[in-house]
């Protein structure tokens, strides 16, 4: 397991897809999903040049944040579901939150963000597949959530995030992404701070980048399987 080599390969894949879909070079950022991975793996990725790391579990994220304060410029992204009783520690430690989908959580994160920290960068999670088991606001209710987040003083709306249901092929995946991409472009055209469409994982990188993704979430291809030691 060579994390530096893996990062290079993933970077090459993203660059190739940027060229294939006539995206600007470097327009797609890589978020390394480091959930369940040991501190040594994160340090290895950092030494190889990776700076963005995504965590799904609150306690694990907070512990890693505390243990890796010496890594200058590291950027912590929370990409998991948020329970109300865990919002404070997220507000106090994370740089980004990708899973804003309820008014209560948005308000708590803003209220609990320390005054001496920059605004918390957030993405609104959209349920684009209409799955009852998935979190996220509907596209129909997105404008209301956008207005709410923009009104909160300690949050900075950066864009949208989605985790769609798997599709049979790339064309069908792109069709699912299309309305979300359009919604993102409309938001970005009216607000220069909105610059992030967080879609795409290992299984649908191509469809996501073709659909305008600016941030993809990759874990196993970088760090290995879940039980990596």
mmCIF file of N, CA and C in Angstrom, residues 114-170:
data_model
loop_
_atom_site.group_PDB
_atom_site.id
_atom_site.type_symbol
_atom_site.label_atom_id
_atom_site.label_comp_id
_atom_site.label_asym_id
_atom_site.label_seq_id
_atom_site.Cartn_x
_atom_site.Cartn_y
_atom_site.Cartn_z
ATOM 1 N N UNK A 114 -17.347 29.376 16.905
ATOM 2 C CA UNK A 114 -16.641 30.360 17.729
ATOM 3 C C UNK A 114 -16.385 31.667 16.971
ATOM 4 N N UNK A 115 -16.484 32.763 17.674
ATOM 5 C CA UNK A 115 -16.322 34.079 17.054
ATOM 6 C C UNK A 115 -14.917 34.308 16.510
ATOM 7 N N UNK A 116 -13.929 33.607 17.069
ATOM 8 C CA UNK A 116 -12.563 33.826 16.625
ATOM 9 C C UNK A 116 -12.158 32.917 15.456
ATOM 10 N N UNK A 117 -13.106 32.181 14.918
ATOM 11 C CA UNK A 117 -12.843 31.316 13.762
ATOM 12 C C UNK A 117 -13.488 31.915 12.515
ATOM 13 N N UNK A 118 -12.950 31.616 11.336
ATOM 14 C CA UNK A 118 -13.616 32.063 10.101
ATOM 15 C C UNK A 118 -15.005 31.443 10.002
ATOM 16 N N UNK A 119 -15.826 31.997 9.130
ATOM 17 C CA UNK A 119 -17.132 31.401 8.896
ATOM 18 C C UNK A 119 -16.967 29.939 8.489
ATOM 19 N N UNK A 120 -17.927 29.121 8.863
ATOM 20 C CA UNK A 120 -17.908 27.708 8.505
ATOM 21 C C UNK A 120 -18.403 27.559 7.072
ATOM 22 N N UNK A 121 -17.557 27.003 6.211
ATOM 23 C CA UNK A 121 -17.953 26.756 4.826
ATOM 24 C C UNK A 121 -18.935 25.595 4.782
ATOM 25 N N UNK A 122 -20.048 25.769 4.091
ATOM 26 C CA UNK A 122 -21.059 24.712 4.067
ATOM 27 C C UNK A 122 -21.590 24.483 2.659
ATOM 28 N N UNK A 123 -22.000 23.234 2.444
ATOM 29 C CA UNK A 123 -22.748 22.856 1.258
ATOM 30 C C UNK A 123 -24.106 22.334 1.700
ATOM 31 N N UNK A 124 -25.118 22.624 0.931
ATOM 32 C CA UNK A 124 -26.448 22.084 1.186
ATOM 33 C C UNK A 124 -26.542 20.726 0.497
ATOM 34 N N UNK A 125 -26.946 19.721 1.255
ATOM 35 C CA UNK A 125 -27.105 18.388 0.678
ATOM 36 C C UNK A 125 -28.473 18.282 0.013
ATOM 37 N N UNK A 126 -28.459 17.834 -1.231
ATOM 38 C CA UNK A 126 -29.685 17.710 -2.015
ATOM 39 C C UNK A 126 -29.953 16.230 -2.286
ATOM 40 N N UNK A 127 -31.179 15.808 -2.064
ATOM 41 C CA UNK A 127 -31.588 14.431 -2.343
ATOM 42 C C UNK A 127 -32.110 14.385 -3.779
ATOM 43 N N UNK A 128 -31.214 14.123 -4.723
ATOM 44 C CA UNK A 128 -31.607 14.212 -6.131
ATOM 45 C C UNK A 128 -32.237 12.935 -6.666
ATOM 46 N N UNK A 129 -32.131 11.839 -5.916
ATOM 47 C CA UNK A 129 -32.727 10.581 -6.375
ATOM 48 C C UNK A 129 -34.078 10.297 -5.726
ATOM 49 N N UNK A 130 -34.482 11.164 -4.800
ATOM 50 C CA UNK A 130 -35.768 10.977 -4.147
ATOM 51 C C UNK A 130 -35.839 9.754 -3.264
ATOM 52 N N UNK A 131 -34.701 9.319 -2.726
ATOM 53 C CA UNK A 131 -34.674 8.133 -1.880
ATOM 54 C C UNK A 131 -35.074 8.503 -0.454
ATOM 55 N N UNK A 132 -36.025 7.779 0.099
ATOM 56 C CA UNK A 132 -36.470 8.063 1.462
ATOM 57 C C UNK A 132 -35.369 7.811 2.480
ATOM 58 N N UNK A 133 -34.447 6.912 2.148
ATOM 59 C CA UNK A 133 -33.372 6.575 3.086
ATOM 60 C C UNK A 133 -32.229 7.576 3.049
ATOM 61 N N UNK A 134 -32.229 8.485 2.088
ATOM 62 C CA UNK A 134 -31.140 9.444 1.936
ATOM 63 C C UNK A 134 -31.510 10.793 2.550
ATOM 64 N N UNK A 135 -30.524 11.432 3.141
ATOM 65 C CA UNK A 135 -30.720 12.782 3.655
ATOM 66 C C UNK A 135 -30.687 13.775 2.489
ATOM 67 N N UNK A 136 -31.090 14.988 2.779
ATOM 68 C CA UNK A 136 -31.000 16.027 1.754
ATOM 69 C C UNK A 136 -32.334 16.702 1.499
ATOM 70 N N UNK A 137 -32.263 17.949 1.082
ATOM 71 C CA UNK A 137 -33.473 18.688 0.715
ATOM 72 C C UNK A 137 -33.828 18.362 -0.725
ATOM 73 N N UNK A 138 -35.067 18.552 -1.074
ATOM 74 C CA UNK A 138 -35.478 18.374 -2.464
ATOM 75 C C UNK A 138 -35.062 19.589 -3.278
ATOM 76 N N UNK A 139 -34.991 19.417 -4.583
ATOM 77 C CA UNK A 139 -34.675 20.573 -5.434
ATOM 78 C C UNK A 139 -35.747 21.644 -5.304
ATOM 79 N N UNK A 140 -36.987 21.230 -5.060
ATOM 80 C CA UNK A 140 -38.084 22.184 -4.936
ATOM 81 C C UNK A 140 -37.918 23.067 -3.699
ATOM 82 N N UNK A 141 -37.382 22.494 -2.627
ATOM 83 C CA UNK A 141 -37.228 23.269 -1.387
ATOM 84 C C UNK A 141 -35.837 23.889 -1.253
ATOM 85 N N UNK A 142 -34.997 23.697 -2.260
ATOM 86 C CA UNK A 142 -33.632 24.236 -2.197
ATOM 87 C C UNK A 142 -33.597 25.755 -2.050
ATOM 88 N N UNK A 143 -34.389 26.530 -2.813
ATOM 89 C CA UNK A 143 -34.306 28.000 -2.666
ATOM 90 C C UNK A 143 -34.540 28.474 -1.238
ATOM 91 N N UNK A 144 -35.467 27.837 -0.533
ATOM 92 C CA UNK A 144 -35.747 28.224 0.852
ATOM 93 C C UNK A 144 -34.544 27.952 1.748
ATOM 94 N N UNK A 145 -33.882 26.801 1.539
ATOM 95 C CA UNK A 145 -32.707 26.475 2.348
ATOM 96 C C UNK A 145 -31.545 27.403 2.018
ATOM 97 N N UNK A 146 -31.389 27.742 0.754
ATOM 98 C CA UNK A 146 -30.337 28.690 0.351
ATOM 99 C C UNK A 146 -30.523 30.020 1.063
ATOM 100 N N UNK A 147 -31.749 30.525 1.066
ATOM 101 C CA UNK A 147 -32.029 31.805 1.728
ATOM 102 C C UNK A 147 -31.720 31.737 3.213
ATOM 103 N N UNK A 148 -32.086 30.626 3.834
ATOM 104 C CA UNK A 148 -31.826 30.473 5.261
ATOM 105 C C UNK A 148 -30.331 30.491 5.551
ATOM 106 N N UNK A 149 -29.573 29.661 4.832
ATOM 107 C CA UNK A 149 -28.129 29.562 5.096
ATOM 108 C C UNK A 149 -27.454 30.913 4.866
ATOM 109 N N UNK A 150 -27.847 31.602 3.821
ATOM 110 C CA UNK A 150 -27.241 32.908 3.544
ATOM 111 C C UNK A 150 -27.548 33.933 4.629
ATOM 112 N N UNK A 151 -28.629 33.713 5.372
ATOM 113 C CA UNK A 151 -29.005 34.679 6.417
ATOM 114 C C UNK A 151 -28.264 34.450 7.723
ATOM 115 N N UNK A 152 -27.585 33.322 7.847
ATOM 116 C CA UNK A 152 -26.930 32.980 9.107
ATOM 117 C C UNK A 152 -25.516 33.557 9.137
ATOM 118 N N UNK A 153 -25.167 34.302 10.176
ATOM 119 C CA UNK A 153 -23.937 35.099 10.168
ATOM 120 C C UNK A 153 -22.633 34.327 10.184
ATOM 121 N N UNK A 154 -22.630 33.116 10.713
ATOM 122 C CA UNK A 154 -21.365 32.391 10.842
ATOM 123 C C UNK A 154 -21.220 31.226 9.874
ATOM 124 N N UNK A 155 -22.098 31.185 8.870
ATOM 125 C CA UNK A 155 -21.984 30.196 7.811
ATOM 126 C C UNK A 155 -21.688 30.885 6.492
ATOM 127 N N UNK A 156 -20.873 30.231 5.656
ATOM 128 C CA UNK A 156 -20.613 30.715 4.310
ATOM 129 C C UNK A 156 -21.054 29.636 3.326
ATOM 130 N N UNK A 157 -22.118 29.911 2.595
ATOM 131 C CA UNK A 157 -22.591 28.943 1.620
ATOM 132 C C UNK A 157 -21.602 28.849 0.465
ATOM 133 N N UNK A 158 -21.120 27.626 0.223
ATOM 134 C CA UNK A 158 -20.152 27.405 -0.855
ATOM 135 C C UNK A 158 -20.719 26.597 -2.013
ATOM 136 N N UNK A 159 -21.840 25.872 -1.778
ATOM 137 C CA UNK A 159 -22.386 25.118 -2.895
ATOM 138 C C UNK A 159 -23.318 24.013 -2.481
ATOM 139 N N UNK A 160 -23.373 22.977 -3.330
ATOM 140 C CA UNK A 160 -24.303 21.869 -3.154
ATOM 141 C C UNK A 160 -23.555 20.547 -3.114
ATOM 142 N N UNK A 161 -24.138 19.578 -2.419
ATOM 143 C CA UNK A 161 -23.588 18.224 -2.359
ATOM 144 C C UNK A 161 -24.712 17.223 -2.563
ATOM 145 N N UNK A 162 -24.383 16.082 -3.184
ATOM 146 C CA UNK A 162 -25.374 15.021 -3.339
ATOM 147 C C UNK A 162 -24.693 13.664 -3.385
ATOM 148 N N UNK A 163 -25.436 12.655 -2.948
ATOM 149 C CA UNK A 163 -25.014 11.259 -3.058
ATOM 150 C C UNK A 163 -26.159 10.520 -3.757
ATOM 151 N N UNK A 164 -26.146 10.453 -5.079
ATOM 152 C CA UNK A 164 -27.274 9.849 -5.791
ATOM 153 C C UNK A 164 -27.269 8.329 -5.703
ATOM 154 N N UNK A 165 -28.402 7.750 -6.002
ATOM 155 C CA UNK A 165 -28.489 6.299 -6.083
ATOM 156 C C UNK A 165 -27.655 5.810 -7.260
ATOM 157 N N UNK A 166 -27.027 4.638 -7.145
ATOM 158 C CA UNK A 166 -26.252 4.082 -8.270
ATOM 159 C C UNK A 166 -27.146 3.871 -9.490
ATOM 160 N N UNK A 167 -26.565 4.053 -10.668
ATOM 161 C CA UNK A 167 -27.293 3.857 -11.917
ATOM 162 C C UNK A 167 -26.607 2.777 -12.757
ATOM 163 N N UNK A 168 -27.319 2.286 -13.755
ATOM 164 C CA UNK A 168 -26.806 1.192 -14.569
ATOM 165 C C UNK A 168 -25.620 1.598 -15.431
ATOM 166 N N UNK A 169 -25.623 2.848 -15.877
ATOM 167 C CA UNK A 169 -24.541 3.288 -16.755
ATOM 168 C C UNK A 169 -24.322 4.789 -16.591
ATOM 169 N N UNK A 170 -23.274 5.272 -17.252
ATOM 170 C CA UNK A 170 -22.880 6.668 -17.093
ATOM 171 C C UNK A 170 -23.939 7.634 -17.610
#
